Coordinates of C-alpha atoms in Angstrom, one line a residue:
M6 CA 0.4 0.1 0.0
L7 CA 2.5 2.2 0.5
E8 CA 4.1 4.5 -2.2
K9 CA 6.2 7.0 -2.3
S10 CA 5.7 10.6 -3.7
N11 CA 8.9 12.7 -5.4
S12 CA 8.0 15.4 -2.9
L13 CA 6.3 13.8 0.4
N14 CA 6.8 10.7 2.0
S15 CA 3.9 9.1 2.3
D16 CA 4.5 7.4 5.2
R17 CA 5.3 10.0 7.9
K18 CA 6.3 8.8 10.9
T19 CA 7.0 11.1 14.2
D20 CA 7.9 10.0 17.6
G21 CA 5.6 6.8 18.5
L22 CA 2.8 8.4 15.3
K23 CA 2.6 6.8 11.9
I24 CA 0.3 8.4 8.8
V25 CA 0.1 6.0 5.9
V26 CA -1.4 6.8 2.6
D27 CA -1.0 5.0 -0.7
D28 CA -0.5 8.2 -2.2
I29 CA 0.1 11.5 -1.1
N30 CA -0.7 13.4 -4.0
R31 CA -4.3 12.2 -3.7
L32 CA -4.3 14.8 -0.3
K33 CA -3.9 18.1 -2.8
N34 CA -6.4 20.8 -3.0
K35 CA -8.7 18.4 -0.9
V36 CA -10.6 18.9 1.9
L37 CA -10.2 17.1 5.0
I38 CA -12.6 16.4 7.5
T39 CA -13.3 15.0 11.0
G40 CA -14.4 15.0 14.4
F41 CA -14.1 13.6 17.8
H42 CA -16.6 11.7 20.4
G43 CA -17.5 14.7 21.7
L44 CA -21.2 16.4 23.2
G45 CA -23.6 13.9 21.6
S46 CA -20.8 12.0 20.0
I47 CA -22.2 14.0 17.0
G48 CA -18.4 14.3 16.0
H49 CA -17.6 11.0 15.2
L50 CA -21.2 10.1 14.0
T51 CA -21.4 12.6 11.6
V52 CA -18.0 11.7 9.7
R53 CA -19.2 7.9 10.4
Y54 CA -22.3 8.3 8.5
I55 CA -20.9 9.7 5.3
A56 CA -17.9 7.6 5.3
E57 CA -20.0 4.1 5.7
S58 CA -22.7 5.5 3.4
A59 CA -20.4 6.2 0.8
L60 CA -18.2 3.3 1.0
K61 CA -21.2 0.9 0.9
Q62 CA -22.3 2.8 -1.9
G63 CA -19.4 2.4 -3.9
L64 CA -18.2 6.0 -3.9
G65 CA -15.5 6.1 -1.1
K66 CA -12.2 4.3 -0.9
K67 CA -10.1 3.7 1.8
I68 CA -7.0 5.5 1.2
G69 CA -4.8 5.2 4.7
Y70 CA -4.4 4.8 8.3
I71 CA -2.9 6.1 11.2
V72 CA -0.9 4.3 13.9
S73 CA 0.6 5.1 16.9
R74 CA 2.1 3.8 20.6
I75 CA -0.8 5.4 22.7
M76 CA -3.3 4.9 19.9
P77 CA -6.6 3.3 21.5
P78 CA -6.3 -0.5 22.2
F79 CA -9.4 -1.5 20.4
V80 CA -10.5 -2.6 16.8
E81 CA -14.0 -2.3 15.3
V82 CA -15.5 -6.0 14.0
L83 CA -17.2 -5.0 10.8
N84 CA -20.1 -6.8 8.8
D85 CA -17.8 -8.8 6.4
G86 CA -15.9 -10.5 10.0
S87 CA -13.0 -7.9 9.0
F88 CA -12.1 -4.9 11.6
G89 CA -11.9 -1.6 11.2
S90 CA -8.7 0.5 13.0
P91 CA -8.6 3.5 15.4
Y92 CA -7.8 5.9 12.6
E93 CA -8.7 5.9 8.9
L94 CA -8.5 8.0 6.0
I95 CA -11.3 7.6 3.2
E96 CA -11.6 9.6 0.1
I97 CA -14.7 10.7 -1.0
N98 CA -14.3 13.1 -4.7
D99 CA -12.4 16.2 -3.4
A100 CA -13.3 15.4 0.6
I101 CA -10.7 13.0 2.8
L102 CA -12.7 11.6 5.5
L103 CA -10.6 11.1 9.0
L104 CA -12.6 8.7 10.8
I105 CA -12.0 8.5 14.3
R106 CA -13.6 4.9 15.8
F107 CA -12.1 5.3 19.4
Q108 CA -11.7 8.5 21.0
P109 CA -7.8 9.5 21.9
T110 CA -6.5 10.5 24.7
L111 CA -5.8 13.9 25.1
E112 CA -2.5 13.9 24.6
E113 CA -3.0 11.9 21.2
Q114 CA -5.4 14.5 20.3
A115 CA -2.4 16.7 20.2
L116 CA -0.4 14.3 18.1
L117 CA -3.0 13.7 16.0
A118 CA -4.0 18.1 15.4
D119 CA -0.2 18.7 15.1
E120 CA 1.1 16.2 12.5
I121 CA -2.0 16.1 10.5
T122 CA -1.8 19.7 10.1
K123 CA 2.0 19.3 9.4
L124 CA 1.5 17.1 6.1
A125 CA -1.7 19.3 5.5
K126 CA 0.4 21.8 4.8
K127 CA 2.9 20.3 2.8
A128 CA 0.4 18.5 0.9
N129 CA -1.6 21.8 0.1
L130 CA -4.6 20.5 1.6
R131 CA -7.7 22.9 0.5
Y132 CA -9.1 23.4 4.0
I133 CA -10.1 21.3 7.1
L134 CA -13.4 20.8 8.6
L135 CA -14.2 19.9 11.9
M136 CA -17.2 18.2 13.4
G137 CA -19.1 18.6 16.9
G138 CA -21.6 19.2 19.6
I139 CA -22.7 22.5 20.8
D140 CA -24.8 22.4 24.1
I141 CA -28.2 23.3 23.2
T142 CA -28.2 25.7 26.6
A143 CA -26.2 28.0 24.8
F144 CA -29.1 29.2 22.8
P145 CA -31.7 31.8 24.3
D146 CA -34.1 30.6 22.0
L147 CA -33.9 26.1 22.3
D148 CA -36.5 25.7 19.6
D149 CA -34.4 27.9 17.5
A150 CA -31.2 26.3 18.0
R151 CA -29.6 25.6 15.1
L152 CA -26.3 24.8 13.0
V153 CA -23.3 27.1 13.9
Y154 CA -19.9 27.3 13.1
V155 CA -16.6 29.2 14.1
A156 CA -13.9 29.4 11.5
N157 CA -10.3 31.4 11.4
D158 CA -9.5 34.3 9.3
A159 CA -8.4 32.4 6.1
F160 CA -11.3 30.7 6.2
R161 CA -13.8 33.4 6.5
S162 CA -12.5 35.3 3.7
N163 CA -11.7 32.3 1.6
I164 CA -14.2 29.6 1.9
V165 CA -17.6 31.3 3.6
A166 CA -17.2 34.7 1.4
N167 CA -17.6 32.5 -1.7
N168 CA -19.9 29.4 -1.6
K169 CA -23.2 30.0 -1.1
K170 CA -24.3 27.0 0.4
W171 CA -22.5 27.9 3.7
N172 CA -25.1 30.0 5.0
L173 CA -24.3 29.2 8.4
A174 CA -24.9 31.6 11.9
A175 CA -21.2 32.4 13.8
A176 CA -21.4 30.3 16.9
P177 CA -23.0 32.4 20.3
K178 CA -20.2 34.7 21.9
G179 CA -18.6 33.2 24.8
I180 CA -18.8 29.5 24.1
F181 CA -15.4 27.3 24.6
V182 CA -14.6 24.7 22.2
T183 CA -12.6 22.0 23.9
G184 CA -10.4 19.2 22.8
G185 CA -9.4 17.4 19.8
V186 CA -11.7 20.2 17.6
A187 CA -10.1 23.2 19.2
L188 CA -6.5 21.6 19.0
F189 CA -6.8 21.2 15.2
L190 CA -8.1 24.3 14.8
T191 CA -5.2 26.3 16.8
Y192 CA -2.7 24.3 14.7
A193 CA -4.3 24.9 11.3
T194 CA -4.4 28.5 12.2
H195 CA -0.5 28.4 13.5
R196 CA 0.3 26.9 10.0
D197 CA -2.3 29.0 8.1
I198 CA -4.5 26.5 7.1
P199 CA -7.8 27.8 6.5
A200 CA -10.3 26.0 8.8
A201 CA -13.5 25.6 10.5
A202 CA -15.7 23.8 13.0
I203 CA -19.3 23.5 12.6
F204 CA -21.9 22.6 15.5
A205 CA -24.9 20.9 16.1
P206 CA -27.1 21.6 18.9
T207 CA -27.4 18.8 21.9
E208 CA -28.1 18.1 25.0
K209 CA -25.4 16.8 27.3
G210 CA -25.3 13.3 28.1
V211 CA -26.7 11.5 25.3
I212 CA -25.9 10.0 21.9
N213 CA -27.6 12.5 19.3
R214 CA -28.3 10.5 16.4
E215 CA -30.5 12.6 14.7
Q216 CA -28.4 15.7 15.1
A217 CA -24.9 13.7 13.9
L218 CA -27.4 13.1 10.7
R219 CA -28.9 16.6 10.3
L220 CA -25.2 17.5 10.8
A221 CA -23.9 15.1 8.3
K222 CA -26.6 16.1 5.4
K223 CA -25.1 19.8 5.6
V224 CA -21.9 18.6 5.0
I225 CA -22.3 16.4 1.9
E226 CA -24.7 19.8 0.6
I227 CA -21.6 22.0 1.6
L228 CA -19.1 20.2 -0.7
D229 CA -21.9 18.5 -3.5
L230 CA -20.9 15.1 -2.4
P231 CA -22.8 12.4 -4.4
V232 CA -23.8 10.2 -0.9
S233 CA -27.1 9.5 -0.2
L234 CA -27.7 9.0 4.2
E235 CA -31.1 7.3 3.4
E236 CA -30.8 4.2 5.1
I237 CA -28.8 6.0 7.7
E238 CA -31.9 8.2 8.3
K239 CA -34.5 4.9 8.4
E240 CA -32.3 3.4 11.0
I241 CA -32.6 6.3 12.9
A242 CA -36.1 6.1 12.7
A243 CA -36.6 3.0 13.0
T244 CA -34.5 2.7 16.7
T245 CA -37.1 6.6 17.5
D246 CA -40.2 4.6 17.1
M247 CA -39.0 1.2 18.9
L248 CA -37.9 3.6 22.0
R249 CA -41.0 5.5 21.8
K250 CA -43.1 2.7 22.1
M251 CA -40.7 1.0 24.6
Q252 CA -41.2 4.5 26.8
E253 CA -45.2 4.1 26.4
K254 CA -45.4 0.4 27.1
L255 CA -43.0 1.0 30.4
M256 CA -45.9 3.7 31.5
K257 CA -48.8 1.8 30.8
E258 CA -47.1 -1.1 32.9
T259 CA -46.2 1.2 35.8
Q260 CA -49.7 2.7 35.7
K261 CA -50.9 -0.5 36.3
E262 CA -49.1 -1.6 39.3
Q263 CA -50.0 1.7 40.9
P264 CA -52.7 0.9 43.7
S265 CA -56.5 2.7 42.8
E266 CA -57.5 5.8 45.1
D267 CA -60.0 4.8 47.9
L268 CA -62.4 8.0 47.4
S269 CA -63.8 7.2 50.8
E270 CA -60.6 8.3 52.4
L271 CA -60.5 12.2 51.0
F272 CA -63.7 12.9 52.8
T273 CA -65.1 12.6 56.6

């Protein structure tokens, strides 16, 4: 799988972290998309929905992976008996998705952000797009909680100003972006790479598949990717319906178990 580029080694090593790409030229002028397991698991799920749908539809191709000495000690068993590594790179048209299957430690998040932005700069990636969740209480009107973004100056001037499909609101002032997303934004800005993060609103302590799907649809729209999320949407709808029915059944059973009130005790 390893091929050498004339100008850049596609097997990049650094202090225990190794980025392997089958052909470094694949990265030129592409958009890198990734997300971590943060609020609502939205960052991870957004990337996962797009990547797995594209692979299933024959629209995506695995072009690389990342290994390190401190990566999560897990692999994910897939449908066909194969397995997915902790970090995989998938190409879909003009996008390169970094699928982070398992949440890395904060130390490795910093290492990933540092080394991937170094590679992005040398390979002339167009820009970096990060996915995540935002606490819904950050919005004054919870019924109007929308997708929002933060971006560095290079992204705002080169991408937001020239992409009519962007049409996103800026994130509320005063919120804090943390973890891997913040590290990627900081390192990208340090290396003068256009970068932005898009956030979907979510409650704390839940896995919010609906908002991840909403964000995935927006990314597909912005980048004009040929990926359909119809199957994911049906799975989420079926799961939501099943949970609703289970909750209704539990409520009925609870009501049956409660003793009826003796009205004679209400009067003297």
